[in-house]
PDB file of C-alpha atoms in Angstrom:
ATOM      1  CA  MET A   1      -6.698 156.267   1.146  1.00 67.00           C
ATOM      2  CA  ASN A   2      -6.057 159.695   0.097  1.00 76.00           C
ATOM      3  CA  LYS A   3      -8.841 160.694  -2.206  1.00 81.00           C
ATOM      4  CA  LYS A   4      -7.290 163.504  -3.221  1.00 86.00           C
ATOM      5  CA  LEU A   5      -4.666 161.526  -4.730  1.00 84.00           C
ATOM      6  CA  GLU A   6      -6.604 159.068  -6.436  1.00 84.00           C
ATOM      7  CA  ASN A   7      -8.942 161.475  -7.559  1.00 83.00           C
ATOM      8  CA  LYS A   8      -6.119 163.619  -9.049  1.00 86.00           C
ATOM      9  CA  ILE A   9      -5.026 160.325 -10.938  1.00 87.00           C
ATOM     10  CA  ASN A  10      -8.374 159.344 -12.275  1.00 83.00           C
ATOM     11  CA  LYS A  11      -8.704 163.268 -13.908  1.00 86.00           C
ATOM     12  CA  GLU A  12      -5.468 163.794 -15.564  1.00 88.00           C
ATOM     13  CA  LEU A  13      -3.904 160.948 -15.855  1.00 88.00           C
ATOM     14  CA  ILE A  14      -3.913 159.909 -19.612  1.00 87.00           C
ATOM     15  CA  ILE A  15      -4.677 155.489 -19.627  1.00 88.00           C
ATOM     16  CA  PRO A  16      -1.776 153.856 -22.116  1.00 89.00           C
ATOM     17  CA  LYS A  17      -3.317 151.300 -24.028  1.00 88.00           C
ATOM     18  CA  ILE A  18      -2.277 147.996 -22.348  1.00 88.00           C
ATOM     19  CA  GLU A  19      -3.117 144.697 -23.724  1.00 85.00           C
ATOM     20  CA  PHE A  20      -3.825 141.810 -20.756  1.00 87.00           C
ATOM     21  CA  GLN A  21      -6.531 139.371 -20.084  1.00 87.00           C
ATOM     22  CA  LYS A  22      -9.633 139.821 -18.276  1.00 90.00           C
ATOM     23  CA  GLN A  23      -8.343 138.055 -14.905  1.00 92.00           C
ATOM     24  CA  ASN A  24     -10.739 134.576 -14.572  1.00 94.00           C
ATOM     25  CA  LYS A  25     -12.398 133.086 -12.019  1.00 96.00           C
ATOM     26  CA  GLU A  26      -9.324 130.572 -10.799  1.00 96.00           C
ATOM     27  CA  ILE A  27      -7.319 132.974  -9.944  1.00 96.00           C
ATOM     28  CA  THR A  28      -9.869 135.347  -8.166  1.00 96.00           C
ATOM     29  CA  LYS A  29     -10.665 132.368  -6.026  1.00 97.00           C
ATOM     30  CA  TRP A  30      -6.665 131.960  -5.244  1.00 97.00           C
ATOM     31  CA  ILE A  31      -6.675 135.928  -4.273  1.00 97.00           C
ATOM     32  CA  GLU A  32      -9.459 135.497  -2.286  1.00 97.00           C
ATOM     33  CA  LYS A  33      -8.146 132.587  -0.228  1.00 97.00           C
ATOM     34  CA  LEU A  34      -4.769 134.424   0.383  1.00 96.00           C
ATOM     35  CA  VAL A  35      -6.030 137.385   1.633  1.00 96.00           C
ATOM     36  CA  GLN A  36      -8.428 135.253   3.951  1.00 96.00           C
ATOM     37  CA  GLU A  37      -5.485 132.841   4.954  1.00 96.00           C
ATOM     38  CA  ASN A  38      -3.483 136.442   5.419  1.00 95.00           C
ATOM     39  CA  LYS A  39      -0.480 135.281   2.952  1.00 96.00           C
ATOM     40  CA  ILE A  40      -1.031 137.718  -0.011  1.00 95.00           C
ATOM     41  CA  ILE A  41       2.790 138.524  -0.185  1.00 95.00           C
ATOM     42  CA  LEU A  42       2.684 134.940  -2.340  1.00 96.00           C
ATOM     43  CA  PHE A  43       0.308 137.106  -4.666  1.00 96.00           C
ATOM     44  CA  TYR A  44       2.838 139.659  -5.192  1.00 94.00           C
ATOM     45  CA  HIS A  45       6.140 136.816  -5.662  1.00 95.00           C
ATOM     46  CA  SER A  46       3.885 134.567  -8.308  1.00 96.00           C
ATOM     47  CA  ALA A  47       5.022 134.711 -11.815  1.00 95.00           C
ATOM     48  CA  LYS A  48       1.344 136.303 -13.101  1.00 95.00           C
ATOM     49  CA  TRP A  49       2.075 138.994 -10.832  1.00 95.00           C
ATOM     50  CA  LYS A  50       5.837 139.771 -11.693  1.00 93.00           C
ATOM     51  CA  LYS A  51       4.752 139.237 -15.488  1.00 94.00           C
ATOM     52  CA  MET A  52       2.132 142.140 -14.982  1.00 95.00           C
ATOM     53  CA  ARG A  53       4.527 144.030 -13.181  1.00 93.00           C
ATOM     54  CA  ASN A  54       6.448 144.553 -15.908  1.00 91.00           C
ATOM     55  CA  VAL A  55       3.843 145.145 -17.724  1.00 94.00           C
ATOM     56  CA  VAL A  56       2.637 148.022 -16.736  1.00 94.00           C
ATOM     57  CA  LEU A  57       6.090 149.326 -16.213  1.00 91.00           C
ATOM     58  CA  HIS A  58       7.105 149.027 -19.425  1.00 91.00           C
ATOM     59  CA  ALA A  59       3.208 150.847 -20.836  1.00 94.00           C
ATOM     60  CA  TYR A  60       4.321 154.095 -18.143  1.00 93.00           C
ATOM     61  CA  HIS A  61       7.774 154.362 -19.155  1.00 91.00           C
ATOM     62  CA  ASN A  62       9.033 153.114 -15.294  1.00 90.00           C
ATOM     63  CA  GLU A  63       8.133 156.297 -14.672  1.00 91.00           C
ATOM     64  CA  CYS A  64       5.892 157.366 -11.418  1.00 91.00           C
ATOM     65  CA  VAL A  65       2.734 158.546 -12.310  1.00 93.00           C
ATOM     66  CA  LEU A  66       2.314 161.568  -9.663  1.00 92.00           C
ATOM     67  CA  CYS A  67       5.443 162.752 -10.008  1.00 90.00           C
ATOM     68  CA  LYS A  68       5.258 162.973 -13.960  1.00 91.00           C
ATOM     69  CA  LEU A  69       1.721 164.601 -13.801  1.00 90.00           C
ATOM     70  CA  ASP A  70       3.303 167.200 -11.463  1.00 89.00           C
ATOM     71  CA  GLY A  71       6.064 167.931 -14.483  1.00 89.00           C
ATOM     72  CA  LYS A  72       8.941 165.347 -12.887  1.00 86.00           C
ATOM     73  CA  ILE A  73      10.516 162.638 -14.146  1.00 84.00           C
ATOM     74  CA  THR A  74      10.908 160.041 -11.284  1.00 81.00           C
ATOM     75  CA  THR A  75      12.155 156.343 -12.364  1.00 78.00           C
ATOM     76  CA  HIS A  76      13.377 155.565  -8.860  1.00 68.00           C
ATOM     77  CA  ASP A  77      12.838 157.166  -5.427  1.00 57.00           C
ATOM     78  CA  ASN A  78      15.635 159.395  -4.809  1.00 54.00           C
ATOM     79  CA  ARG A  79      18.820 157.743  -2.567  1.00 51.00           C
ATOM     80  CA  LEU A  80      18.034 156.985   0.816  1.00 54.00           C
ATOM     81  CA  LYS A  81      20.532 157.665   3.956  1.00 56.00           C
ATOM     82  CA  ASN A  82      21.591 154.302   3.664  1.00 58.00           C
ATOM     83  CA  GLY A  83      22.773 154.664  -0.259  1.00 55.00           C
ATOM     84  CA  ASP A  84      20.425 152.395  -1.369  1.00 56.00           C
ATOM     85  CA  TYR A  85      17.616 152.747  -4.237  1.00 56.00           C
ATOM     86  CA  ARG A  86      14.084 151.434  -4.305  1.00 65.00           C
ATOM     87  CA  GLY A  87      12.807 150.907  -7.257  1.00 76.00           C
ATOM     88  CA  LEU A  88       9.096 151.908  -8.493  1.00 89.00           C
ATOM     89  CA  GLN A  89       5.450 149.548  -6.681  1.00 91.00           C
ATOM     90  CA  ILE A  90       3.274 148.895  -8.008  1.00 94.00           C
ATOM     91  CA  HIS A  91      -0.460 150.604  -6.842  1.00 95.00           C
ATOM     92  CA  HIS A  92      -3.574 149.107  -7.054  1.00 95.00           C
ATOM     93  CA  MET A  93      -6.184 151.594  -7.029  1.00 93.00           C
ATOM     94  CA  LYS A  94      -9.263 149.102  -6.369  1.00 92.00           C
ATOM     95  CA  GLU A  95      -7.434 147.229  -3.016  1.00 93.00           C
ATOM     96  CA  ILE A  96      -7.043 143.971  -3.719  1.00 94.00           C
ATOM     97  CA  GLU A  97      -8.256 142.735  -0.533  1.00 94.00           C
ATOM     98  CA  LEU A  98     -11.141 144.121  -1.601  1.00 94.00           C
ATOM     99  CA  ASN A  99     -11.350 143.700  -5.225  1.00 95.00           C
ATOM    100  CA  PRO A 100      -9.181 140.583  -5.792  1.00 96.00           C
ATOM    101  CA  GLU A 101     -11.027 140.375  -8.793  1.00 95.00           C
ATOM    102  CA  HIS A 102      -9.023 142.728 -10.294  1.00 95.00           C
ATOM    103  CA  GLY A 103      -5.898 141.984  -9.201  1.00 96.00           C
ATOM    104  CA  LEU A 104      -4.200 140.909 -12.282  1.00 96.00           C
ATOM    105  CA  GLU A 105      -6.144 143.445 -14.742  1.00 95.00           C
ATOM    106  CA  PRO A 106      -4.621 147.224 -15.039  1.00 95.00           C
ATOM    107  CA  ILE A 107      -7.090 148.756 -16.554  1.00 94.00           C
ATOM    108  CA  ILE A 108     -11.078 148.172 -15.261  1.00 93.00           C
ATOM    109  CA  THR A 109     -14.589 149.673 -16.718  1.00 89.00           C
ATOM    110  CA  ASP A 110     -16.322 151.736 -13.585  1.00 84.00           C
ATOM    111  CA  LEU A 111     -19.443 150.056 -12.816  1.00 84.00           C
ATOM    112  CA  ILE A 112     -21.482 153.196 -12.522  1.00 88.00           C
ATOM    113  CA  THR A 113     -20.066 155.531 -15.153  1.00 88.00           C
ATOM    114  CA  GLY A 114     -19.020 152.706 -17.988  1.00 88.00           C
ATOM    115  CA  LYS A 115     -15.751 154.409 -18.372  1.00 88.00           C
ATOM    116  CA  LYS A 116     -12.223 152.579 -18.654  1.00 90.00           C
ATOM    117  CA  ILE A 117     -10.297 153.644 -15.329  1.00 90.00           C
ATOM    118  CA  VAL A 118      -6.646 152.362 -13.950  1.00 93.00           C
ATOM    119  CA  ASN A 119      -6.559 149.639 -11.498  1.00 95.00           C
ATOM    120  CA  LEU A 120      -2.570 149.191 -11.976  1.00 96.00           C
ATOM    121  CA  ILE A 121      -0.003 152.407 -11.614  1.00 95.00           C
ATOM    122  CA  PRO A 122       4.025 152.355 -10.851  1.00 94.00           C
ATOM    123  CA  LEU A 123       4.380 154.662  -7.968  1.00 91.00           C
ATOM    124  CA  CYS A 124       7.363 155.966  -6.302  1.00 88.00           C
ATOM    125  CA  ASN A 125       7.913 154.946  -2.267  1.00 84.00           C
ATOM    126  CA  TYR A 126       7.103 158.783  -1.497  1.00 84.00           C
ATOM    127  CA  HIS A 127       3.999 158.525  -3.359  1.00 87.00           C
ATOM    128  CA  HIS A 128       2.917 155.087  -2.960  1.00 87.00           C
ATOM    129  CA  ASN A 129       3.044 155.910   1.105  1.00 85.00           C
ATOM    130  CA  MET A 130       1.040 159.269   0.714  1.00 86.00           C
ATOM    131  CA  ILE A 131      -1.831 157.409  -1.208  1.00 87.00           C
ATOM    132  CA  HIS A 132      -2.198 155.033   1.624  1.00 82.00           C
ATOM    133  CA  GLY A 133      -1.928 157.949   4.209  1.00 78.00           C
ATOM    134  CA  LYS A 134       1.188 157.333   5.579  1.00 70.00           C
ATOM    135  CA  GLU A 135       3.204 160.512   4.787  1.00 57.00           C
ATOM    136  CA  ASN A 136       4.935 160.906   7.679  1.00 53.00           C
ATOM    137  CA  ASN A 137       6.240 157.158   8.114  1.00 49.00           C
ATOM    138  CA  ILE A 138       8.479 157.989   4.982  1.00 47.00           C
ATOM    139  CA  LEU A 139      12.002 157.390   5.149  1.00 44.00           C
ATOM    140  CA  LYS A 140      12.803 157.198   9.250  1.00 44.00           C
ATOM    141  CA  VAL A 141      15.546 156.996  10.488  1.00 42.00           C
ATOM    142  CA  LYS A 142      16.851 156.372  13.679  1.00 44.00           C
ATOM    143  CA  GLU A 143      19.008 158.782  15.572  1.00 51.00           C
ATOM    144  CA  GLN A 144      22.716 157.131  16.424  1.00 48.00           C
ATOM    145  CA  LEU A 145      22.953 156.224  20.194  1.00 52.00           C
ATOM    146  CA  ASN A 146      26.327 157.076  20.622  1.00 54.00           C
ATOM    147  CA  LYS A 147      29.078 159.498  18.283  1.00 56.00           C
ATOM    148  CA  GLU A 148      31.844 157.791  16.846  1.00 54.00           C
ATOM    149  CA  ARG A 149      35.251 158.948  17.647  1.00 51.00           C
ATOM    150  CA  TRP A 150      36.885 157.888  14.579  1.00 48.00           C
TER     151      TRP A 150
END
């Protein structure tokens, strides 16, 4: 994780008011099981996650948090080389594999300071890769094997 970017988010981001219920123990156990079985993708396809994802996107006006902190508005990634668009991704500040008890909680209380901190935020693909330390892995395009002649 890129601690510099996470610190910037925690320092500068104004946390929106989001109504949500605290995650119950059954959901935490379900997420833990998915993590153990290496099936966490099922969490991201669940109705509960899709609903929370929409709540978070709405709370942040469908904008990338880090782009917004830099004075830009990004509601999707720039056009990729193949012409496709990518939507925003929701980032867990507390990684779900290490903190399954916060998988569906957009805002949590820091145990040390007692302050409310953000857990779920929308990021564009570029910033999501950067925060995970994959900045060199962004939008790689394979070179063409041979030149087209028409």
